[in-house]
Amino acid sequence: MALSKLDQYRRAVEITVDITGGKWKPLIIHYLLSGTKRFGKLKKLIGGVTQRSLTLQLRQLEANGIISRKVFAEVPPRVEYTLTALGLTLAPTLEAMKSWGEHYLASKHRKPKA
């Protein structure tokens, strides 16, 4: 049974939000667009995220193939996170979200016309 265009649209939007949505995932992806980062650097860049939340979000992104995790056999252990090729395809989506956010903020700061 073929899906209607509306159902296809809905499923596509749902999967995108499921994989990339949430409070921290877009920021994680944003900061990884500029290159590989260690856990501590991501935590510092994001600010306000708990270690537990960041760990969970990173695990979900890794499980969905958006980021890769590389563990180095060092003491103390070093872990680095990088966007995968699939993760890099999210750049235009994040840029569109950024543009919309800028537009929204600008509209909130405009004074209403009398």
N, CA and C of each residue as an Amber inpcrd file, in Angstrom:
protein
   342
   0.8450000  -1.1830000   0.0000000   0.0000000   0.0000000   0.0000000
   0.8880000   1.2440000   0.0000000   0.7090000   2.0940000  -0.9840000
   1.5240000   3.2980000  -1.1300000   1.0780000   4.3720000  -0.1430000
   2.0480000   5.1000000   0.3420000   1.7530000   6.2100000   1.2480000
   1.3620000   7.4440000   0.4450000   0.4450000   8.2150000   0.9780000
   0.0920000   9.4710000   0.3270000   1.2490000  10.4510000   0.5030000
   1.2590000  11.5180000  -0.2850000   2.3110000  12.5300000  -0.1610000
   2.3010000  13.1430000   1.2300000   1.1170000  13.3420000   1.7910000
   1.0170000  13.8960000   3.1400000   1.6370000  12.9450000   4.1610000
   1.3670000  11.6440000   4.0250000   1.9470000  10.6590000   4.9360000
   3.4670000  10.5940000   4.7760000   3.9440000  10.6670000   3.5320000
   5.3850000  10.6630000   3.2910000   6.0420000  11.8750000   3.9380000
   5.4080000  13.0270000   3.7670000   5.9120000  14.2680000   4.3630000
   5.9650000  14.1330000   5.8780000   4.8740000  13.6680000   6.4460000
   4.7830000  13.5380000   7.9020000   5.8600000  12.6010000   8.4290000
   6.0430000  11.4610000   7.7780000   7.0600000  10.5050000   8.2190000
   8.4600000  11.1050000   8.1100000   8.7160000  11.8050000   7.0230000
  10.0370000  12.4070000   6.8270000  10.3210000  13.4540000   7.9010000
   9.3360000  14.2890000   8.2020000   9.5130000  15.3120000   9.2390000
   9.6760000  14.6500000  10.6050000   8.8700000  13.6410000  10.8920000
   8.9620000  12.9460000  12.1820000  10.3310000  12.3170000  12.3830000
  10.8650000  11.6570000  11.3610000  12.1630000  11.0030000  11.5120000
  13.2690000  12.0370000  11.6720000  13.1660000  13.1490000  10.9640000
  14.1710000  14.2070000  11.0920000  14.1650000  14.7780000  12.5040000
  12.9760000  15.0670000  13.0210000  12.8700000  15.6050000  14.3770000
  13.3230000  14.5700000  15.4060000  12.9670000  13.3220000  15.1900000
  13.3620000  12.2700000  16.1200000  14.8810000  12.1330000  16.2000000
  15.5400000  12.1730000  15.0680000  16.9880000  11.9710000  15.0340000
  17.7660000  13.2150000  15.4400000  17.2990000  14.3870000  15.0500000
  18.0830000  15.6090000  15.2770000  17.4660000  16.5700000  16.2830000
  16.2690000  16.2590000  16.7580000  15.5820000  17.1900000  17.6390000
  16.0080000  17.0720000  19.0820000  15.5040000  17.9640000  19.8530000
  15.8280000  18.0010000  21.2670000  16.5820000  19.2750000  21.5860000
  16.8570000  19.4440000  22.8400000  17.4830000  20.6760000  23.3010000
  18.9450000  20.7850000  22.8790000  19.6660000  19.6680000  22.8280000
  21.1120000  19.7250000  22.6360000  21.6140000  19.2010000  21.2940000
  20.8850000  18.3140000  20.6390000  21.3890000  17.6990000  19.4110000
  21.7130000  18.7130000  18.3140000  20.8600000  19.6910000  18.0490000
  21.2260000  20.6640000  17.0060000  22.5170000  21.4160000  17.3440000
  22.7150000  21.7260000  18.6210000  23.9430000  22.4250000  19.0130000
  25.1610000  21.5180000  18.8790000  25.0200000  20.2540000  19.2430000
  26.1180000  19.2990000  19.0680000  26.5150000  19.2430000  17.5930000
  25.5200000  19.0850000  16.7320000  25.7810000  18.9980000  15.2940000
  26.4210000  20.2930000  14.8020000  25.8870000  21.4220000  15.2450000
  26.4300000  22.7300000  14.8540000  27.9210000  22.8300000  15.1850000
  28.2850000  22.4910000  16.3940000  29.6840000  22.6160000  16.7970000
  30.5800000  21.5850000  16.1160000  30.0460000  20.4360000  15.7800000
  30.8470000  19.4280000  15.0750000  31.0090000  19.7530000  13.5880000
  30.1800000  20.6460000  13.0570000  30.3410000  21.0560000  11.6610000
  31.7000000  21.7120000  11.4290000  32.2660000  22.3100000  12.4700000
  33.5760000  22.9640000  12.3210000  34.7340000  21.9980000  12.5460000
  34.4190000  20.7470000  12.8730000  35.4810000  19.7540000  13.0260000
  35.3170000  18.9020000  14.2700000  36.2100000  17.9490000  14.4040000
  36.2150000  16.9910000  15.5050000  36.3680000  17.7180000  16.8410000
  35.6180000  17.2440000  17.8310000  35.6820000  17.8250000  19.1720000
  35.7390000  16.7170000  20.2180000  36.3900000  17.0290000  21.3300000
  36.3830000  16.1330000  22.4760000  35.1560000  16.4510000  23.3300000
  34.8030000  15.5050000  24.1890000  33.6160000  15.6360000  25.0340000
  33.6520000  16.9390000  25.8320000  34.7630000  17.1840000  26.5170000
  34.8710000  18.3820000  27.3580000  34.7080000  19.6710000  26.5720000
  35.2360000  19.7010000  25.3660000  35.1140000  20.8880000  24.5150000
  33.6590000  21.1060000  24.1100000  32.9830000  20.0290000  23.7340000
  31.5570000  20.1500000  23.3990000  30.7650000  20.6620000  24.5830000
  31.0300000  20.1080000  25.7620000  30.3100000  20.5170000  26.9730000
  30.5290000  22.0060000  27.2450000  31.7570000  22.4500000  27.0670000
  32.0780000  23.8600000  27.2940000  31.4100000  24.7620000  26.2570000
  31.4570000  24.3610000  24.9830000  30.8500000  25.1610000  23.9200000
  29.3420000  25.2830000  24.0880000  28.7040000  24.1800000  24.4390000
  27.2440000  24.1690000  24.5710000  26.8240000  24.9420000  25.8120000
  27.4830000  24.6960000  26.9180000  27.1470000  25.4000000  28.1630000
  25.7620000  25.0080000  28.6620000  25.6340000  24.7840000  29.9380000
  24.3360000  24.4720000  30.5260000  23.8840000  23.0340000  30.3740000
  24.6080000  22.2260000  29.6450000  24.2310000  20.8290000  29.4690000
  24.9260000  20.0010000  30.5510000  24.1940000  19.0510000  31.1120000
  24.8100000  18.1670000  32.0940000  25.6210000  17.0920000  31.3830000
  26.5440000  16.4980000  32.1050000  27.3530000  15.4300000  31.5330000
  26.4630000  14.2810000  31.0780000  25.4680000  13.9450000  31.8890000
  24.5570000  12.8490000  31.5630000  23.7710000  13.1390000  30.2810000
  23.2140000  14.3520000  30.1840000  22.4350000  14.7150000  28.9930000
  23.2950000  14.6920000  27.7360000  24.4920000  15.2540000  27.8330000
  25.3690000  15.2800000  26.6750000  25.7470000  13.8650000  26.2570000
  26.0480000  13.0210000  27.2290000  26.3890000  11.6250000  26.9320000
  25.2410000  10.9220000  26.2190000  24.0200000  11.0970000  26.7140000
  22.8540000  10.4540000  26.0980000  22.6230000  10.9540000  24.6780000
  22.7400000  12.2680000  24.4780000  22.5170000  12.8460000  23.1540000
  23.5840000  12.3580000  22.1710000  24.8450000  12.2950000  22.6270000
  25.9260000  11.8040000  21.7750000  25.7100000  10.3360000  21.4130000
  25.2810000   9.5440000  22.3640000  25.0170000   8.1240000  22.0890000
  23.9080000   7.9560000  21.0600000  22.8490000   8.7640000  21.1780000
  21.7460000   8.6820000  20.2230000  22.1930000   9.0940000  18.8240000
  22.9670000  10.1650000  18.7530000  23.4630000  10.6060000  17.4490000
  24.3940000   9.5620000  16.8350000  25.1960000   8.9240000  17.6640000
  26.0800000   7.8660000  17.1720000  25.2670000   6.6590000  16.6930000
  24.2720000   6.2680000  17.4750000  23.4280000   5.1260000  17.1090000
  22.6980000   5.3640000  15.7890000  22.3920000   6.6070000  15.4970000
  21.6860000   6.9490000  14.2570000  22.6260000   7.2680000  13.1030000
  23.9180000   7.1120000  13.3080000  24.8750000   7.2950000  12.2270000
  25.1870000   8.7380000  11.8880000  24.8860000   9.6610000  12.7970000
  25.1200000  11.0810000  12.5430000  26.5360000  11.4800000  12.9530000
  27.0330000  10.8760000  14.0230000  28.3980000  11.1500000  14.4740000
  29.1450000   9.8340000  14.6560000  30.4620000   9.9410000  14.6560000
  31.2850000   8.7830000  14.9890000  32.0850000   9.1380000  16.2410000
  32.4030000   8.1160000  16.9910000  33.1050000   8.2690000  18.2620000
  34.3970000   7.4760000  18.1700000  35.5050000   8.1410000  18.4850000
  36.7940000   7.4650000  18.4540000  37.4180000   7.5450000  19.8430000
  37.7380000   6.3620000  20.3890000  38.3430000   6.2730000  21.7160000
  39.8200000   5.9690000  21.5450000  40.6480000   6.7480000  22.2050000
  42.0850000   6.5560000  22.1500000  42.5380000   5.8180000  23.4070000
  43.4250000   4.8630000  23.2390000  43.9270000   4.0590000  24.3540000
  44.9970000   4.8480000  25.0980000  44.5430000   5.8120000  25.8720000
  45.4380000   6.6690000  26.6450000  44.9220000   6.7450000  28.0740000
  45.7900000   7.2090000  28.9530000  45.3780000   7.4640000  30.3330000
  45.6510000   8.9370000  30.6020000  44.6450000   9.7300000  30.9240000
  43.2280000   9.3700000  30.9570000  42.7000000   9.1370000  29.5360000
  41.5800000   8.4080000  29.4260000  41.0350000   8.1150000  28.1020000
  40.6650000   9.4000000  27.3520000  40.8900000   9.3730000  26.0640000
  40.5200000  10.5030000  25.2100000  39.4860000  10.0020000  24.2150000
  38.3880000  10.7500000  24.0980000  37.3160000  10.3910000  23.1630000
  37.0480000  11.6080000  22.2810000  36.9690000  11.3680000  20.9800000
  36.6810000  12.4380000  20.0350000  35.4350000  12.1080000  19.2320000
  34.6850000  13.1500000  18.9090000  33.4440000  13.0060000  18.1490000
  33.5750000  13.7790000  16.8430000  33.1010000  13.1520000  15.7760000
  33.1620000  13.7340000  14.4370000  31.8500000  13.4450000  13.7220000
  31.4160000  14.3850000  12.8990000  30.2400000  14.1270000  12.0670000
  30.5960000  13.1130000  10.9920000  29.6920000  12.2130000  10.7310000
  29.8480000  11.2700000   9.6240000  29.4600000  11.9870000   8.3280000
  29.6350000  11.3040000   7.2100000  29.2010000  11.8770000   5.9270000
  27.7030000  12.1940000   5.9740000  26.9260000  11.3060000   6.5910000
  25.4880000  11.5470000   6.7390000  25.2390000  12.7590000   7.6270000
  25.9850000  12.8690000   8.6980000  25.8430000  14.0110000   9.6010000
  26.1480000  15.3300000   8.9160000  27.1370000  15.3340000   8.0460000
  27.4980000  16.5550000   7.3250000  26.3690000  17.0450000   6.4240000
  25.5010000  16.1340000   5.9870000  24.3860000  16.5490000   5.1260000
  23.3640000  17.3860000   5.8860000  23.4910000  17.4690000   7.1990000
  22.5730000  18.2850000   8.0000000  22.9440000  19.7710000   7.9900000
  24.0880000  20.1160000   7.4260000  24.5260000  21.5150000   7.4100000
  23.4720000  22.4630000   6.8290000  22.8860000  22.1730000   5.6620000
  21.8720000  23.0930000   5.1310000  20.6350000  23.1990000   6.0310000
  20.2880000  22.1120000   6.6760000  19.1320000  22.1210000   7.5800000
  19.4000000  23.0360000   8.7610000  20.5880000  22.9230000   9.3490000
  20.9330000  23.7880000  10.4790000  21.0470000  25.2470000  10.0510000
  21.5640000  25.4820000   8.8590000  21.6540000  26.8500000   8.3570000
  20.2470000  27.4430000   8.1800000  19.3240000  26.6390000   7.6850000
  17.9340000  27.1060000   7.5450000  17.3230000  27.3900000   8.9170000
  17.6010000  26.5440000   9.8970000  17.0890000  26.7780000  11.2510000
  17.6740000  28.0580000  11.8330000  18.9620000  28.2860000  11.5890000
  19.6220000  29.5020000  12.0720000  18.9870000  30.7330000  11.4340000
  18.7810000  30.6840000  10.1230000  18.1730000  31.8200000   9.4130000
  16.7710000  32.1100000   9.9400000  15.9950000  31.0550000  10.1650000
  14.6510000  31.2480000  10.6900000  14.7130000  31.8590000  12.0890000
  15.6340000  31.3660000  12.9120000  15.7860000  31.9080000  14.2650000
  16.1520000  33.3830000  14.2520000  17.0380000  33.7730000  13.3410000
  17.4060000  35.1800000  13.2130000  16.2050000  36.0160000  12.7850000
  15.4410000  35.4950000  11.8490000  14.2390000  36.1870000  11.3880000
  13.2440000  36.3430000  12.5440000  13.0510000  35.2840000  13.2960000
  12.1190000  35.3170000  14.4280000  12.5710000  36.3460000  15.4590000
  13.8420000  36.3060000  15.8050000  14.3500000  37.2660000  16.7970000
  14.2000000  38.7000000  16.3060000  14.4810000  38.9340000  15.0340000
  14.3350000  40.2700000  14.4760000  12.8880000  40.7350000  14.5010000
  11.9630000  39.8130000  14.2360000  10.5410000  40.1810000  14.2340000
  10.0530000  40.5080000  15.6380000  10.6520000  39.8980000  16.6380000
  10.2550000  40.1700000  18.0330000  10.7870000  41.5030000  18.5200000
  11.8360000  41.9990000  17.8860000  12.4270000  43.2560000  18.3200000
  11.9200000  44.4610000  17.5430000  11.1060000  44.2090000  16.5260000
  10.5160000  45.3150000  15.7740000   9.3960000  45.9370000  16.5760000
   9.3030000  47.2070000  16.4850000   8.2070000  47.8970000  17.1580000
   6.9700000  47.8210000  16.2810000   5.8140000  47.5400000  16.8740000
   4.5820000  47.4880000  16.0770000   4.2840000  48.8530000  15.4680000
   3.7390000  48.8100000  14.2360000   3.3800000  50.0600000  13.5570000
   2.1110000  50.6250000  14.1720000   2.1290000  51.9330000  14.3670000
   0.9720000  52.5820000  14.9880000  -0.0520000  52.9750000  13.9660000
